[in-house]
CSV table of N, CA and C in Angstrom, one decimal:
chain,number,residue,atom,x,y,z
A,265,MET,N,14.5,46.2,7.6
A,265,MET,CA,14.9,45.0,7.0
A,265,MET,C,16.4,45.1,6.6
A,266,GLY,N,17.1,44.1,7.0
A,266,GLY,CA,18.6,44.1,6.7
A,266,GLY,C,18.9,43.9,5.3
A,267,TYR,N,20.1,44.2,4.9
A,267,TYR,CA,20.5,44.1,3.4
A,267,TYR,C,20.4,42.6,3.0
A,268,ARG,N,20.9,41.7,3.8
A,268,ARG,CA,20.9,40.2,3.4
A,268,ARG,C,19.4,39.8,3.2
A,269,ARG,N,18.5,40.2,4.1
A,269,ARG,CA,17.1,39.8,3.9
A,269,ARG,C,16.5,40.4,2.7
A,270,LYS,N,16.9,41.6,2.3
A,270,LYS,CA,16.4,42.3,1.1
A,270,LYS,C,16.8,41.4,-0.1
A,271,LEU,N,18.1,41.0,-0.1
A,271,LEU,CA,18.6,40.2,-1.2
A,271,LEU,C,17.8,38.9,-1.3
A,272,GLU,N,17.6,38.2,-0.2
A,272,GLU,CA,16.9,36.9,-0.2
A,272,GLU,C,15.4,37.1,-0.7
A,273,THR,N,14.8,38.2,-0.3
A,273,THR,CA,13.4,38.4,-0.7
A,273,THR,C,13.4,38.7,-2.2
A,274,HIS,N,14.4,39.5,-2.7
A,274,HIS,CA,14.5,39.9,-4.1
A,274,HIS,C,14.7,38.6,-5.0
A,275,ALA,N,15.5,37.8,-4.5
A,275,ALA,CA,15.8,36.5,-5.3
A,275,ALA,C,14.6,35.6,-5.3
A,276,HIS,N,13.9,35.6,-4.3
A,276,HIS,CA,12.6,34.7,-4.2
A,276,HIS,C,11.6,35.3,-5.2
A,277,LEU,N,11.4,36.6,-5.2
A,277,LEU,CA,10.5,37.3,-6.1
A,277,LEU,C,10.8,37.1,-7.5
A,278,THR,N,12.2,37.3,-7.8
A,278,THR,CA,12.7,37.2,-9.2
A,278,THR,C,12.4,35.8,-9.7
A,279,ARG,N,12.6,34.7,-8.9
A,279,ARG,CA,12.3,33.4,-9.4
A,279,ARG,C,10.9,33.2,-9.6
A,280,ALA,N,10.0,33.6,-8.7
A,280,ALA,CA,8.6,33.5,-8.8
A,280,ALA,C,8.0,34.2,-10.0
A,281,THR,N,8.5,35.4,-10.3
A,281,THR,CA,8.0,36.1,-11.5
A,281,THR,C,8.6,35.6,-12.8
A,282,ALA,N,9.7,35.0,-12.7
A,282,ALA,CA,10.3,34.5,-13.9
A,282,ALA,C,9.7,33.2,-14.4
A,283,GLU,N,9.1,32.5,-13.5
A,283,GLU,CA,8.4,31.2,-13.9
A,283,GLU,C,7.0,31.5,-14.5
A,284,ARG,N,6.8,31.0,-15.7
A,284,ARG,CA,5.4,31.2,-16.3
A,284,ARG,C,4.5,30.2,-15.8
A,285,LEU,N,3.2,30.7,-15.6
A,285,LEU,CA,2.1,29.8,-15.3
A,285,LEU,C,1.3,29.6,-16.5
A,286,LEU,N,1.2,28.4,-17.0
A,286,LEU,CA,0.5,28.1,-18.3
A,286,LEU,C,-0.9,27.7,-18.1
A,287,THR,N,-1.7,28.2,-19.0
A,287,THR,CA,-3.2,27.7,-18.9
A,287,THR,C,-3.2,26.2,-19.3
A,288,PRO,N,-4.3,25.5,-19.1
A,288,PRO,CA,-4.4,24.1,-19.5
A,288,PRO,C,-4.2,24.0,-21.1
A,289,GLU,N,-4.7,25.0,-21.8
A,289,GLU,CA,-4.5,24.9,-23.3
A,289,GLU,C,-3.0,25.0,-23.6
A,290,GLU,N,-2.3,25.9,-23.0
A,290,GLU,CA,-0.9,26.1,-23.3
A,290,GLU,C,-0.1,24.9,-22.8
A,291,ALA,N,-0.5,24.3,-21.6
A,291,ALA,CA,0.2,23.1,-21.1
A,291,ALA,C,0.0,21.9,-22.0
A,292,ALA,N,-1.2,21.7,-22.6
A,292,ALA,CA,-1.5,20.7,-23.5
A,292,ALA,C,-0.7,20.8,-24.8
A,293,LEU,N,-0.6,22.0,-25.3
A,293,LEU,CA,0.3,22.3,-26.4
A,293,LEU,C,1.7,22.0,-26.1
A,294,TYR,N,2.2,22.5,-25.0
A,294,TYR,CA,3.6,22.2,-24.6
A,294,TYR,C,3.9,20.8,-24.5
A,295,LEU,N,3.0,19.9,-24.0
A,295,LEU,CA,3.2,18.5,-23.9
A,295,LEU,C,2.9,17.7,-25.1
A,296,GLY,N,2.1,18.4,-26.0
A,296,GLY,CA,1.8,17.7,-27.3
A,296,GLY,C,0.6,16.6,-27.1
A,297,VAL,N,-0.2,17.0,-26.1
A,297,VAL,CA,-1.4,16.1,-25.9
A,297,VAL,C,-2.7,16.9,-26.0
A,298,ALA,N,-3.8,16.2,-26.2
A,298,ALA,CA,-5.1,16.8,-26.3
A,298,ALA,C,-5.4,17.5,-24.9
A,299,LEU,N,-6.2,18.5,-24.9
A,299,LEU,CA,-6.6,19.2,-23.7
A,299,LEU,C,-7.4,18.2,-22.9
A,300,GLN,N,-8.2,17.4,-23.5
A,300,GLN,CA,-9.0,16.4,-22.8
A,300,GLN,C,-8.1,15.4,-22.1
A,301,THR,N,-7.0,15.0,-22.6
A,301,THR,CA,-6.1,14.1,-22.0
A,301,THR,C,-5.5,14.7,-20.8
A,302,LEU,N,-5.1,16.0,-20.8
A,302,LEU,CA,-4.6,16.7,-19.7
A,302,LEU,C,-5.7,16.8,-18.6
A,303,SER,N,-6.9,17.0,-19.0
A,303,SER,CA,-8.0,17.1,-18.0
A,303,SER,C,-8.2,15.7,-17.3
A,304,HIS,N,-8.2,14.6,-18.1
A,304,HIS,CA,-8.3,13.3,-17.5
A,304,HIS,C,-7.2,13.0,-16.5
A,305,TRP,N,-6.0,13.4,-16.9
A,305,TRP,CA,-4.9,13.1,-15.9
A,305,TRP,C,-5.1,13.9,-14.7
A,306,ARG,N,-5.6,15.1,-14.7
A,306,ARG,CA,-5.8,15.9,-13.6
A,306,ARG,C,-7.0,15.5,-12.7
A,307,THR,N,-8.1,15.1,-13.3
A,307,THR,CA,-9.3,14.9,-12.5
A,307,THR,C,-9.5,13.4,-12.1
A,308,GLY,N,-9.0,12.5,-12.8
A,308,GLY,CA,-9.3,11.1,-12.4
A,308,GLY,C,-8.1,10.2,-12.2
A,309,ARG,N,-7.1,10.3,-13.0
A,309,ARG,CA,-6.0,9.4,-12.9
A,309,ARG,C,-4.8,9.8,-12.0
A,310,GLY,N,-4.7,11.1,-11.8
A,310,GLY,CA,-3.6,11.6,-11.0
A,310,GLY,C,-2.2,11.3,-11.5
A,311,GLN,N,-2.1,11.1,-12.7
A,311,GLN,CA,-0.8,10.7,-13.3
A,311,GLN,C,-0.2,11.8,-14.1
A,312,GLY,N,-0.8,12.9,-14.2
A,312,GLY,CA,-0.3,14.0,-15.0
A,312,GLY,C,0.6,14.9,-14.2
A,313,PRO,N,1.0,16.0,-14.8
A,313,PRO,CA,1.9,17.0,-14.1
A,313,PRO,C,1.2,17.7,-13.0
A,314,LYS,N,2.0,18.2,-12.0
A,314,LYS,CA,1.4,18.9,-10.9
A,314,LYS,C,0.9,20.3,-11.5
A,315,TYR,N,-0.2,20.8,-10.8
A,315,TYR,CA,-0.8,22.0,-11.2
A,315,TYR,C,-1.2,22.8,-10.0
A,316,CYS,N,-1.6,24.1,-10.2
A,316,CYS,CA,-2.1,24.8,-9.1
A,316,CYS,C,-3.4,25.4,-9.4
A,317,ARG,N,-4.2,25.7,-8.4
A,317,ARG,CA,-5.5,26.4,-8.7
A,317,ARG,C,-5.4,27.8,-8.1
A,318,ILE,N,-5.7,28.8,-9.0
A,318,ILE,CA,-5.7,30.2,-8.6
A,318,ILE,C,-7.1,30.7,-8.8
A,319,GLY,N,-7.9,30.8,-7.7
A,319,GLY,CA,-9.3,31.1,-7.8
A,319,GLY,C,-10.0,29.9,-8.5
A,320,ARG,N,-10.6,30.1,-9.6
A,320,ARG,CA,-11.2,29.0,-10.4
A,320,ARG,C,-10.4,28.5,-11.5
A,321,ASN,N,-9.2,29.2,-11.6
A,321,ASN,CA,-8.3,28.9,-12.8
A,321,ASN,C,-7.3,27.8,-12.4
A,322,ILE,N,-7.0,26.9,-13.4
A,322,ILE,CA,-6.0,25.9,-13.3
A,322,ILE,C,-4.8,26.5,-14.0
A,323,ARG,N,-3.6,26.4,-13.4
A,323,ARG,CA,-2.4,26.8,-14.0
A,323,ARG,C,-1.3,25.8,-13.8
A,324,TYR,N,-0.4,25.6,-14.8
A,324,TYR,CA,0.7,24.7,-14.7
A,324,TYR,C,2.0,25.4,-14.7
A,325,PRO,N,2.7,25.4,-13.6
A,325,PRO,CA,4.1,26.1,-13.6
A,325,PRO,C,5.0,25.4,-14.7
A,326,GLU,N,5.5,26.2,-15.6
A,326,GLU,CA,6.3,25.7,-16.7
A,326,GLU,C,7.5,24.8,-16.2
A,327,LEU,N,8.1,25.2,-15.1
A,327,LEU,CA,9.2,24.5,-14.5
A,327,LEU,C,8.8,23.1,-14.1
A,328,LEU,N,7.6,22.9,-13.6
A,328,LEU,CA,7.1,21.6,-13.2
A,328,LEU,C,6.8,20.7,-14.4
A,329,LEU,N,6.3,21.4,-15.4
A,329,LEU,CA,6.0,20.6,-16.7
A,329,LEU,C,7.3,20.1,-17.2
A,330,ARG,N,8.4,20.9,-17.3
A,330,ARG,CA,9.7,20.4,-17.8
A,330,ARG,C,10.2,19.3,-16.9
A,331,GLU,N,10.1,19.4,-15.6
A,331,GLU,CA,10.6,18.3,-14.7
A,331,GLU,C,9.8,17.0,-14.9
A,332,TRP,N,8.4,17.2,-15.1
A,332,TRP,CA,7.6,16.0,-15.3
A,332,TRP,C,8.0,15.3,-16.6
A,333,VAL,N,8.3,16.1,-17.7
A,333,VAL,CA,8.7,15.5,-18.9
A,333,VAL,C,10.1,14.8,-18.8
A,334,GLU,N,11.0,15.5,-18.1
A,334,GLU,CA,12.4,14.9,-17.9
A,334,GLU,C,12.4,13.6,-17.1
A,335,ALA,N,11.4,13.5,-16.2
A,335,ALA,CA,11.3,12.3,-15.3
A,335,ALA,C,10.8,11.1,-16.2
A,336,ARG,N,10.3,11.4,-17.4
A,336,ARG,CA,9.8,10.3,-18.2
A,336,ARG,C,10.7,10.0,-19.4
A,337,ILE,N,11.9,10.6,-19.4
A,337,ILE,CA,12.8,10.2,-20.5
A,337,ILE,C,13.3,8.8,-20.3
A,338,GLN,N,13.3,8.0,-21.3
A,338,GLN,CA,13.7,6.6,-21.2
A,338,GLN,C,14.8,6.3,-22.2
A,339,GLU,N,15.4,5.2,-22.0
A,339,GLU,CA,16.5,4.7,-22.9
A,339,GLU,C,16.0,3.5,-23.7
A,340,SER,N,15.0,2.8,-23.2
A,340,SER,CA,14.5,1.6,-23.8
A,340,SER,C,13.0,1.4,-23.5
A,341,THR,N,12.3,0.6,-24.3
A,341,THR,CA,10.9,0.4,-24.2
A,341,THR,C,10.6,-0.5,-22.9
A,342,THR,N,11.6,-1.1,-22.4
A,342,THR,CA,11.4,-1.9,-21.1
A,342,THR,C,11.2,-1.1,-19.9
A,343,GLU,N,11.4,0.3,-20.0
A,343,GLU,CA,11.2,1.2,-19.0
A,343,GLU,C,9.7,1.6,-18.9
A,344,ASN,N,8.9,1.3,-19.9
A,344,ASN,CA,7.5,1.7,-19.9
A,344,ASN,C,6.7,1.3,-18.7
A,345,GLU,N,7.1,0.2,-18.1
A,345,GLU,CA,6.4,-0.3,-17.0
A,345,GLU,C,6.4,0.6,-15.8
A,346,ARG,N,7.4,1.5,-15.7
A,346,ARG,CA,7.5,2.5,-14.6
A,346,ARG,C,6.4,3.4,-14.5
A,347,PHE,N,5.8,3.8,-15.7
A,347,PHE,CA,4.8,4.8,-15.7
A,347,PHE,C,3.4,4.2,-16.0
A,348,GLY,N,3.2,3.0,-16.0
A,348,GLY,CA,1.9,2.3,-16.3
A,348,GLY,C,1.3,2.8,-17.5
């Protein structure tokens, strides 16, 4: 493996290991919502943050939670229609 490829692989692994995977309980606490609300978003409404399934476990990448929240920042109440 060449030096450049080793650097690229290392950078990828560093980013992957630096990103925390939160449990549903941790994600609900992070978002300030009830665990049941997070579950409803995931199972029925499809309006919540993206998640991943690892075996039987649900995990929320912290980076995606931040991006999901940032996408919902508004300047006025008239923007509420965007998110239903």
